[in-house]
Amino acid sequence: MNLRETTSPSNRSNGIRSKTRDHTVQRGNRTAIRQRQWHIVFILALTLLPLVKAQSDLCREADQLVHQAVDKGSAGDVETAWRYLKRAVELCPDNAAALGNLGFLHAISNQHVVAKQLLMRALISNATLMEPWVNLGNILKDEQETILDADLRNWSTVWRLYRTAYRLNPRQVDITANMAGGNGPGLHS
């Protein structure tokens, strides 16, 4: 910013000097800076737009792979379901359905550590999906049931997971069956 010393007419008689801004230069600089900022924003938008579009296309492809994986898994072709779900997560790492289903496959394969990680990622991505809550509850329930000393078992987290799933879909029969089973407290404890 350019500053210049001037003596105002009212202050000339007493010799007081004041600093004033050269408003013309300052306005010109501001306008030029704003124009450059908008040019940069516009160029960034044009550069990022294809990436955003490409990411949404990849996530749509991931959704299709999830549907195909569920169909294959339901038909008994678990290996193809694994491949499709892994590819879906590669294409769209925050796809909650892909993460949840892949977590389920790891859970039924007794790979509980990986299953819990995937199910937690699914819940972080979309906490309104019921299945990851149930599947995570099932894993923790299995872990509690393997503890030999019944006094050391802690069912509170398991039931909290089931209750959350129940709140999301109270008509889901699997949830109430899971909550009723096991040696832990029931639905209303």
PDB file of N, CA and C in Angstrom, residues 88-162:
ATOM      1  N   ALA A  88     -14.950 -52.786  -5.520  1.00  0.00           N
ATOM      2  CA  ALA A  88     -15.840 -51.660  -5.189  1.00  0.00           C
ATOM      3  C   ALA A  88     -15.179 -50.734  -4.166  1.00  0.00           C
ATOM      4  N   VAL A  89     -14.504 -51.308  -3.172  1.00  0.00           N
ATOM      5  CA  VAL A  89     -13.816 -50.493  -2.164  1.00  0.00           C
ATOM      6  C   VAL A  89     -12.624 -49.767  -2.787  1.00  0.00           C
ATOM      7  N   GLU A  90     -11.948 -50.405  -3.728  1.00  0.00           N
ATOM      8  CA  GLU A  90     -10.846 -49.730  -4.431  1.00  0.00           C
ATOM      9  C   GLU A  90     -11.361 -48.529  -5.219  1.00  0.00           C
ATOM     10  N   LEU A  91     -12.497 -48.696  -5.878  1.00  0.00           N
ATOM     11  CA  LEU A  91     -13.058 -47.619  -6.697  1.00  0.00           C
ATOM     12  C   LEU A  91     -13.613 -46.483  -5.851  1.00  0.00           C
ATOM     13  N   CYS A  92     -14.260 -46.824  -4.762  1.00  0.00           N
ATOM     14  CA  CYS A  92     -14.924 -45.824  -3.923  1.00  0.00           C
ATOM     15  C   CYS A  92     -14.688 -46.204  -2.454  1.00  0.00           C
ATOM     16  N   PRO A  93     -13.578 -45.737  -1.872  1.00  0.00           N
ATOM     17  CA  PRO A  93     -13.169 -46.180  -0.528  1.00  0.00           C
ATOM     18  C   PRO A  93     -14.166 -45.880   0.590  1.00  0.00           C
ATOM     19  N   ASP A  94     -15.100 -44.967   0.385  1.00  0.00           N
ATOM     20  CA  ASP A  94     -16.081 -44.640   1.421  1.00  0.00           C
ATOM     21  C   ASP A  94     -17.452 -45.244   1.149  1.00  0.00           C
ATOM     22  N   ASN A  95     -17.535 -46.207   0.253  1.00  0.00           N
ATOM     23  CA  ASN A  95     -18.808 -46.831  -0.074  1.00  0.00           C
ATOM     24  C   ASN A  95     -19.208 -47.732   1.092  1.00  0.00           C
ATOM     25  N   ALA A  96     -20.175 -47.275   1.871  1.00  0.00           N
ATOM     26  CA  ALA A  96     -20.558 -47.968   3.100  1.00  0.00           C
ATOM     27  C   ALA A  96     -21.093 -49.372   2.830  1.00  0.00           C
ATOM     28  N   ALA A  97     -21.854 -49.542   1.766  1.00  0.00           N
ATOM     29  CA  ALA A  97     -22.406 -50.863   1.458  1.00  0.00           C
ATOM     30  C   ALA A  97     -21.289 -51.844   1.101  1.00  0.00           C
ATOM     31  N   ALA A  98     -20.320 -51.392   0.325  1.00  0.00           N
ATOM     32  CA  ALA A  98     -19.196 -52.264  -0.036  1.00  0.00           C
ATOM     33  C   ALA A  98     -18.381 -52.619   1.204  1.00  0.00           C
ATOM     34  N   LEU A  99     -18.094 -51.622   2.035  1.00  0.00           N
ATOM     35  CA  LEU A  99     -17.321 -51.865   3.255  1.00  0.00           C
ATOM     36  C   LEU A  99     -18.065 -52.806   4.191  1.00  0.00           C
ATOM     37  N   GLY A 100     -19.362 -52.582   4.358  1.00  0.00           N
ATOM     38  CA  GLY A 100     -20.152 -53.427   5.247  1.00  0.00           C
ATOM     39  C   GLY A 100     -20.249 -54.866   4.772  1.00  0.00           C
ATOM     40  N   ASN A 101     -20.473 -55.042   3.478  1.00  0.00           N
ATOM     41  CA  ASN A 101     -20.566 -56.402   2.943  1.00  0.00           C
ATOM     42  C   ASN A 101     -19.218 -57.112   2.968  1.00  0.00           C
ATOM     43  N   LEU A 102     -18.158 -56.375   2.671  1.00  0.00           N
ATOM     44  CA  LEU A 102     -16.822 -56.974   2.740  1.00  0.00           C
ATOM     45  C   LEU A 102     -16.491 -57.323   4.199  1.00  0.00           C
ATOM     46  N   GLY A 103     -16.891 -56.468   5.112  1.00  0.00           N
ATOM     47  CA  GLY A 103     -16.710 -56.766   6.531  1.00  0.00           C
ATOM     48  C   GLY A 103     -17.464 -58.020   6.939  1.00  0.00           C
ATOM     49  N   PHE A 104     -18.671 -58.186   6.414  1.00  0.00           N
ATOM     50  CA  PHE A 104     -19.463 -59.386   6.702  1.00  0.00           C
ATOM     51  C   PHE A 104     -18.747 -60.635   6.197  1.00  0.00           C
ATOM     52  N   LEU A 105     -18.203 -60.577   4.980  1.00  0.00           N
ATOM     53  CA  LEU A 105     -17.480 -61.744   4.448  1.00  0.00           C
ATOM     54  C   LEU A 105     -16.264 -62.078   5.302  1.00  0.00           C
ATOM     55  N   HIS A 106     -15.566 -61.055   5.769  1.00  0.00           N
ATOM     56  CA  HIS A 106     -14.421 -61.306   6.664  1.00  0.00           C
ATOM     57  C   HIS A 106     -14.912 -61.906   7.982  1.00  0.00           C
ATOM     58  N   ALA A 107     -16.045 -61.460   8.469  1.00  0.00           N
ATOM     59  CA  ALA A 107     -16.577 -61.968   9.736  1.00  0.00           C
ATOM     60  C   ALA A 107     -16.939 -63.447   9.628  1.00  0.00           C
ATOM     61  N   ILE A 108     -17.602 -63.842   8.549  1.00  0.00           N
ATOM     62  CA  ILE A 108     -17.987 -65.251   8.425  1.00  0.00           C
ATOM     63  C   ILE A 108     -16.790 -66.133   8.093  1.00  0.00           C
ATOM     64  N   SER A 109     -15.671 -65.488   7.725  1.00  0.00           N
ATOM     65  CA  SER A 109     -14.431 -66.230   7.500  1.00  0.00           C
ATOM     66  C   SER A 109     -13.543 -66.208   8.745  1.00  0.00           C
ATOM     67  N   ASN A 110     -14.095 -65.770   9.864  1.00  0.00           N
ATOM     68  CA  ASN A 110     -13.387 -65.668  11.141  1.00  0.00           C
ATOM     69  C   ASN A 110     -12.160 -64.763  11.091  1.00  0.00           C
ATOM     70  N   GLN A 111     -12.205 -63.767  10.265  1.00  0.00           N
ATOM     71  CA  GLN A 111     -11.152 -62.745  10.214  1.00  0.00           C
ATOM     72  C   GLN A 111     -11.708 -61.502  10.918  1.00  0.00           C
ATOM     73  N   HIS A 112     -11.879 -61.623  12.224  1.00  0.00           N
ATOM     74  CA  HIS A 112     -12.616 -60.627  12.986  1.00  0.00           C
ATOM     75  C   HIS A 112     -11.937 -59.267  13.067  1.00  0.00           C
ATOM     76  N   VAL A 113     -10.627 -59.242  13.105  1.00  0.00           N
ATOM     77  CA  VAL A 113      -9.938 -57.949  13.212  1.00  0.00           C
ATOM     78  C   VAL A 113     -10.203 -57.108  11.961  1.00  0.00           C
ATOM     79  N   VAL A 114     -10.017 -57.701  10.799  1.00  0.00           N
ATOM     80  CA  VAL A 114     -10.260 -56.989   9.540  1.00  0.00           C
ATOM     81  C   VAL A 114     -11.744 -56.671   9.407  1.00  0.00           C
ATOM     82  N   ALA A 115     -12.590 -57.613   9.793  1.00  0.00           N
ATOM     83  CA  ALA A 115     -14.037 -57.399   9.702  1.00  0.00           C
ATOM     84  C   ALA A 115     -14.457 -56.193  10.535  1.00  0.00           C
ATOM     85  N   LYS A 116     -13.961 -56.100  11.770  1.00  0.00           N
ATOM     86  CA  LYS A 116     -14.326 -54.967  12.627  1.00  0.00           C
ATOM     87  C   LYS A 116     -13.847 -53.648  12.024  1.00  0.00           C
ATOM     88  N   GLN A 117     -12.654 -53.648  11.453  1.00  0.00           N
ATOM     89  CA  GLN A 117     -12.143 -52.416  10.831  1.00  0.00           C
ATOM     90  C   GLN A 117     -13.036 -51.980   9.672  1.00  0.00           C
ATOM     91  N   LEU A 118     -13.404 -52.912   8.825  1.00  0.00           N
ATOM     92  CA  LEU A 118     -14.254 -52.586   7.675  1.00  0.00           C
ATOM     93  C   LEU A 118     -15.645 -52.142   8.112  1.00  0.00           C
ATOM     94  N   LEU A 119     -16.210 -52.817   9.100  1.00  0.00           N
ATOM     95  CA  LEU A 119     -17.535 -52.444   9.577  1.00  0.00           C
ATOM     96  C   LEU A 119     -17.520 -51.062  10.229  1.00  0.00           C
ATOM     97  N   MET A 120     -16.465 -50.754  10.962  1.00  0.00           N
ATOM     98  CA  MET A 120     -16.349 -49.412  11.559  1.00  0.00           C
ATOM     99  C   MET A 120     -16.238 -48.354  10.461  1.00  0.00           C
ATOM    100  N   ARG A 121     -15.454 -48.636   9.420  1.00  0.00           N
ATOM    101  CA  ARG A 121     -15.360 -47.698   8.289  1.00  0.00           C
ATOM    102  C   ARG A 121     -16.723 -47.507   7.633  1.00  0.00           C
ATOM    103  N   ALA A 122     -17.480 -48.590   7.514  1.00  0.00           N
ATOM    104  CA  ALA A 122     -18.818 -48.493   6.926  1.00  0.00           C
ATOM    105  C   ALA A 122     -19.712 -47.590   7.775  1.00  0.00           C
ATOM    106  N   LEU A 123     -19.636 -47.736   9.089  1.00  0.00           N
ATOM    107  CA  LEU A 123     -20.458 -46.917   9.980  1.00  0.00           C
ATOM    108  C   LEU A 123     -20.021 -45.462   9.977  1.00  0.00           C
ATOM    109  N   ILE A 124     -18.734 -45.239   9.848  1.00  0.00           N
ATOM    110  CA  ILE A 124     -18.239 -43.863   9.753  1.00  0.00           C
ATOM    111  C   ILE A 124     -18.761 -43.224   8.469  1.00  0.00           C
ATOM    112  N   SER A 125     -18.795 -44.001   7.414  1.00  0.00           N
ATOM    113  CA  SER A 125     -19.259 -43.490   6.128  1.00  0.00           C
ATOM    114  C   SER A 125     -20.772 -43.268   6.105  1.00  0.00           C
ATOM    115  N   ASN A 126     -21.517 -44.182   6.735  1.00  0.00           N
ATOM    116  CA  ASN A 126     -22.981 -44.054   6.751  1.00  0.00           C
ATOM    117  C   ASN A 126     -23.529 -44.797   7.971  1.00  0.00           C
ATOM    118  N   ALA A 127     -23.794 -44.071   9.019  1.00  0.00           N
ATOM    119  CA  ALA A 127     -24.251 -44.669  10.274  1.00  0.00           C
ATOM    120  C   ALA A 127     -25.720 -45.093  10.235  1.00  0.00           C
ATOM    121  N   THR A 128     -26.419 -44.819   9.141  1.00  0.00           N
ATOM    122  CA  THR A 128     -27.833 -45.195   9.063  1.00  0.00           C
ATOM    123  C   THR A 128     -28.048 -46.582   8.465  1.00  0.00           C
ATOM    124  N   LEU A 129     -26.992 -47.247   8.049  1.00  0.00           N
ATOM    125  CA  LEU A 129     -27.130 -48.616   7.554  1.00  0.00           C
ATOM    126  C   LEU A 129     -27.241 -49.559   8.750  1.00  0.00           C
ATOM    127  N   MET A 130     -28.231 -50.393   8.741  1.00  0.00           N
ATOM    128  CA  MET A 130     -28.469 -51.294   9.859  1.00  0.00           C
ATOM    129  C   MET A 130     -27.476 -52.459   9.897  1.00  0.00           C
ATOM    130  N   GLU A 131     -27.143 -53.009   8.747  1.00  0.00           N
ATOM    131  CA  GLU A 131     -26.359 -54.238   8.687  1.00  0.00           C
ATOM    132  C   GLU A 131     -24.997 -54.147   9.373  1.00  0.00           C
ATOM    133  N   PRO A 132     -24.214 -53.079   9.162  1.00  0.00           N
ATOM    134  CA  PRO A 132     -22.924 -53.028   9.875  1.00  0.00           C
ATOM    135  C   PRO A 132     -23.080 -53.038  11.396  1.00  0.00           C
ATOM    136  N   TRP A 133     -24.139 -52.413  11.921  1.00  0.00           N
ATOM    137  CA  TRP A 133     -24.373 -52.431  13.364  1.00  0.00           C
ATOM    138  C   TRP A 133     -24.615 -53.870  13.837  1.00  0.00           C
ATOM    139  N   VAL A 134     -25.450 -54.604  13.105  1.00  0.00           N
ATOM    140  CA  VAL A 134     -25.756 -55.986  13.475  1.00  0.00           C
ATOM    141  C   VAL A 134     -24.510 -56.854  13.358  1.00  0.00           C
ATOM    142  N   ASN A 135     -23.793 -56.729  12.245  1.00  0.00           N
ATOM    143  CA  ASN A 135     -22.623 -57.582  12.035  1.00  0.00           C
ATOM    144  C   ASN A 135     -21.516 -57.307  13.043  1.00  0.00           C
ATOM    145  N   LEU A 136     -21.314 -56.052  13.381  1.00  0.00           N
ATOM    146  CA  LEU A 136     -20.328 -55.716  14.406  1.00  0.00           C
ATOM    147  C   LEU A 136     -20.782 -56.276  15.752  1.00  0.00           C
ATOM    148  N   GLY A 137     -22.073 -56.178  16.035  1.00  0.00           N
ATOM    149  CA  GLY A 137     -22.613 -56.777  17.259  1.00  0.00           C
ATOM    150  C   GLY A 137     -22.410 -58.283  17.292  1.00  0.00           C
ATOM    151  N   ASN A 138     -22.610 -58.942  16.151  1.00  0.00           N
ATOM    152  CA  ASN A 138     -22.416 -60.400  16.084  1.00  0.00           C
ATOM    153  C   ASN A 138     -20.966 -60.784  16.383  1.00  0.00           C
ATOM    154  N   ILE A 139     -20.032 -60.021  15.825  1.00  0.00           N
ATOM    155  CA  ILE A 139     -18.614 -60.317  16.077  1.00  0.00           C
ATOM    156  C   ILE A 139     -18.290 -60.154  17.559  1.00  0.00           C
ATOM    157  N   LEU A 140     -18.718 -59.046  18.136  1.00  0.00           N
ATOM    158  CA  LEU A 140     -18.430 -58.809  19.552  1.00  0.00           C
ATOM    159  C   LEU A 140     -19.155 -59.821  20.440  1.00  0.00           C
ATOM    160  N   LYS A 141     -20.344 -60.237  20.030  1.00  0.00           N
ATOM    161  CA  LYS A 141     -21.077 -61.267  20.770  1.00  0.00           C
ATOM    162  C   LYS A 141     -20.293 -62.576  20.760  1.00  0.00           C
ATOM    163  N   ASP A 142     -19.794 -62.969  19.578  1.00  0.00           N
ATOM    164  CA  ASP A 142     -18.984 -64.191  19.481  1.00  0.00           C
ATOM    165  C   ASP A 142     -17.747 -64.095  20.366  1.00  0.00           C
ATOM    166  N   GLU A 143     -17.118 -62.933  20.373  1.00  0.00           N
ATOM    167  CA  GLU A 143     -15.925 -62.751  21.198  1.00  0.00           C
ATOM    168  C   GLU A 143     -16.269 -62.873  22.683  1.00  0.00           C
ATOM    169  N   GLN A 144     -17.407 -62.329  23.109  1.00  0.00           N
ATOM    170  CA  GLN A 144     -17.812 -62.421  24.517  1.00  0.00           C
ATOM    171  C   GLN A 144     -18.118 -63.861  24.904  1.00  0.00           C
ATOM    172  N   GLU A 145     -18.712 -64.604  23.975  1.00  0.00           N
ATOM    173  CA  GLU A 145     -19.073 -65.985  24.282  1.00  0.00           C
ATOM    174  C   GLU A 145     -17.854 -66.887  24.414  1.00  0.00           C
ATOM    175  N   THR A 146     -16.711 -66.483  23.871  1.00  0.00           N
ATOM    176  CA  THR A 146     -15.505 -67.307  23.985  1.00  0.00           C
ATOM    177  C   THR A 146     -14.765 -67.074  25.297  1.00  0.00           C
ATOM    178  N   ILE A 147     -15.141 -66.059  26.036  1.00  0.00           N
ATOM    179  CA  ILE A 147     -14.512 -65.804  27.333  1.00  0.00           C
ATOM    180  C   ILE A 147     -15.039 -66.847  28.311  1.00  0.00           C
ATOM    181  N   LEU A 148     -14.142 -67.632  28.868  1.00  0.00           N
ATOM    182  CA  LEU A 148     -14.556 -68.749  29.717  1.00  0.00           C
ATOM    183  C   LEU A 148     -15.185 -68.291  31.031  1.00  0.00           C
ATOM    184  N   ASP A 149     -14.608 -67.296  31.631  1.00  0.00           N
ATOM    185  CA  ASP A 149     -15.123 -66.816  32.906  1.00  0.00           C
ATOM    186  C   ASP A 149     -16.292 -65.866  32.655  1.00  0.00           C
ATOM    187  N   ALA A 150     -17.491 -66.297  33.011  1.00  0.00           N
ATOM    188  CA  ALA A 150     -18.695 -65.510  32.747  1.00  0.00           C
ATOM    189  C   ALA A 150     -18.668 -64.158  33.441  1.00  0.00           C
ATOM    190  N   ASP A 151     -17.950 -64.060  34.555  1.00  0.00           N
ATOM    191  CA  ASP A 151     -17.874 -62.779  35.273  1.00  0.00           C
ATOM    192  C   ASP A 151     -17.066 -61.734  34.508  1.00  0.00           C
ATOM    193  N   LEU A 152     -16.219 -62.160  33.587  1.00  0.00           N
ATOM    194  CA  LEU A 152     -15.388 -61.225  32.820  1.00  0.00           C
ATOM    195  C   LEU A 152     -16.056 -60.753  31.534  1.00  0.00           C
ATOM    196  N   ARG A 153     -17.159 -61.345  31.201  1.00  0.00           N
ATOM    197  CA  ARG A 153     -17.855 -60.964  29.969  1.00  0.00           C
ATOM    198  C   ARG A 153     -18.498 -59.589  30.124  1.00  0.00           C
ATOM    199  N   ASN A 154     -18.434 -58.807  29.043  1.00  0.00           N
ATOM    200  CA  ASN A 154     -19.026 -57.472  29.049  1.00  0.00           C
ATOM    201  C   ASN A 154     -19.943 -57.364  27.833  1.00  0.00           C
ATOM    202  N   TRP A 155     -21.226 -57.397  28.094  1.00  0.00           N
ATOM    203  CA  TRP A 155     -22.202 -57.411  27.022  1.00  0.00           C
ATOM    204  C   TRP A 155     -22.700 -56.033  26.632  1.00  0.00           C
ATOM    205  N   SER A 156     -22.342 -55.000  27.350  1.00  0.00           N
ATOM    206  CA  SER A 156     -22.950 -53.684  27.135  1.00  0.00           C
ATOM    207  C   SER A 156     -22.731 -53.148  25.718  1.00  0.00           C
ATOM    208  N   THR A 157     -21.543 -53.295  25.181  1.00  0.00           N
ATOM    209  CA  THR A 157     -21.282 -52.794  23.824  1.00  0.00           C
ATOM    210  C   THR A 157     -22.068 -53.598  22.793  1.00  0.00           C
ATOM    211  N   VAL A 158     -22.124 -54.900  22.991  1.00  0.00           N
ATOM    212  CA  VAL A 158     -22.871 -55.761  22.061  1.00  0.00           C
ATOM    213  C   VAL A 158     -24.326 -55.313  21.995  1.00  0.00           C
ATOM    214  N   TRP A 159     -24.934 -55.133  23.155  1.00  0.00           N
ATOM    215  CA  TRP A 159     -26.347 -54.778  23.169  1.00  0.00           C
ATOM    216  C   TRP A 159     -26.579 -53.360  22.673  1.00  0.00           C
ATOM    217  N   ARG A 160     -25.624 -52.483  22.910  1.00  0.00           N
ATOM    218  CA  ARG A 160     -25.747 -51.119  22.378  1.00  0.00           C
ATOM    219  C   ARG A 160     -25.755 -51.152  20.847  1.00  0.00           C
ATOM    220  N   LEU A 161     -24.907 -51.980  20.260  1.00  0.00           N
ATOM    221  CA  LEU A 161     -24.867 -52.110  18.792  1.00  0.00           C
ATOM    222  C   LEU A 161     -26.194 -52.668  18.268  1.00  0.00           C
ATOM    223  N   TYR A 162     -26.692 -53.720  18.922  1.00  0.00           N
ATOM    224  CA  TYR A 162     -27.963 -54.300  18.503  1.00  0.00           C
ATOM    225  C   TYR A 162     -29.116 -53.307  18.668  1.00  0.00           C
TER     226      TYR A 162
END
